[in-house]
Amino acid sequence: MANSDNPRGFVPFRHRGGGQPRHSDGYKIQAAYATALYTGDAVTLTSGFVVRAADSDTAILGVFDGCKYRASDGSIVFSNYWPASTATLGSEDVEAFVYDDEDISYEVQTDTGTAYVDATHKGGSYDIELDHAGSALTGQSGMELDLGDTGQTQFLILGLVDKPGNAAGTNAKVEVKIRKALLNLG
């Protein structure tokens, strides 16, 4: 049976020290940032602000887990995604929640371009794939891992996720950790 093509970005899988993965606060998204951010998107910092990572970024800050901001009417909004170019009260910056602990591993779907093979890909480092948009309805990312792109080697594959309906091949769900992380900047 083939794996389903259902990208959800980078989903916290476990913490290598035990316990539950937790996000950090204290990071900011610049007011009216013009790119949507979805829960599960890999993010980095540009000029001190959280931005969506690209496959050309050399280091990843962590994984986006929602935000809090004051809407232009003054109401406090907690959201699992950042709607691009949203106006905030007084052009205030937005508080971003980011999984930035290097001991967190993530589950992510591999893209359709290359079939995952444990012997070939386990222990390898690969970059993000941005072929799918996130969902404004669910707030969930559409990012995947590109097994054909080792340019920046952003994520290290720890192995295939052992769960029903998942197998080696196209659209496999794998466990990864951030390979090149921006640490303790929040």
PDB file of C-alpha atoms in Angstrom, residues 5 16 19 143 186:
ATOM      1  CA  ASP A   5       0.531  12.321   0.246  1.00  0.00           C
ATOM      2  CA  ARG A  16      15.584  13.132  23.419  1.00  0.00           C
ATOM      3  CA  GLY A  19       9.177  14.706  28.507  1.00  0.00           C
ATOM      4  CA  MET A 143       6.475  21.650   4.122  1.00  0.00           C
ATOM      5  CA  GLY A 186      15.316  33.740  21.912  1.00  0.00           C
TER       6      GLY A 186
END
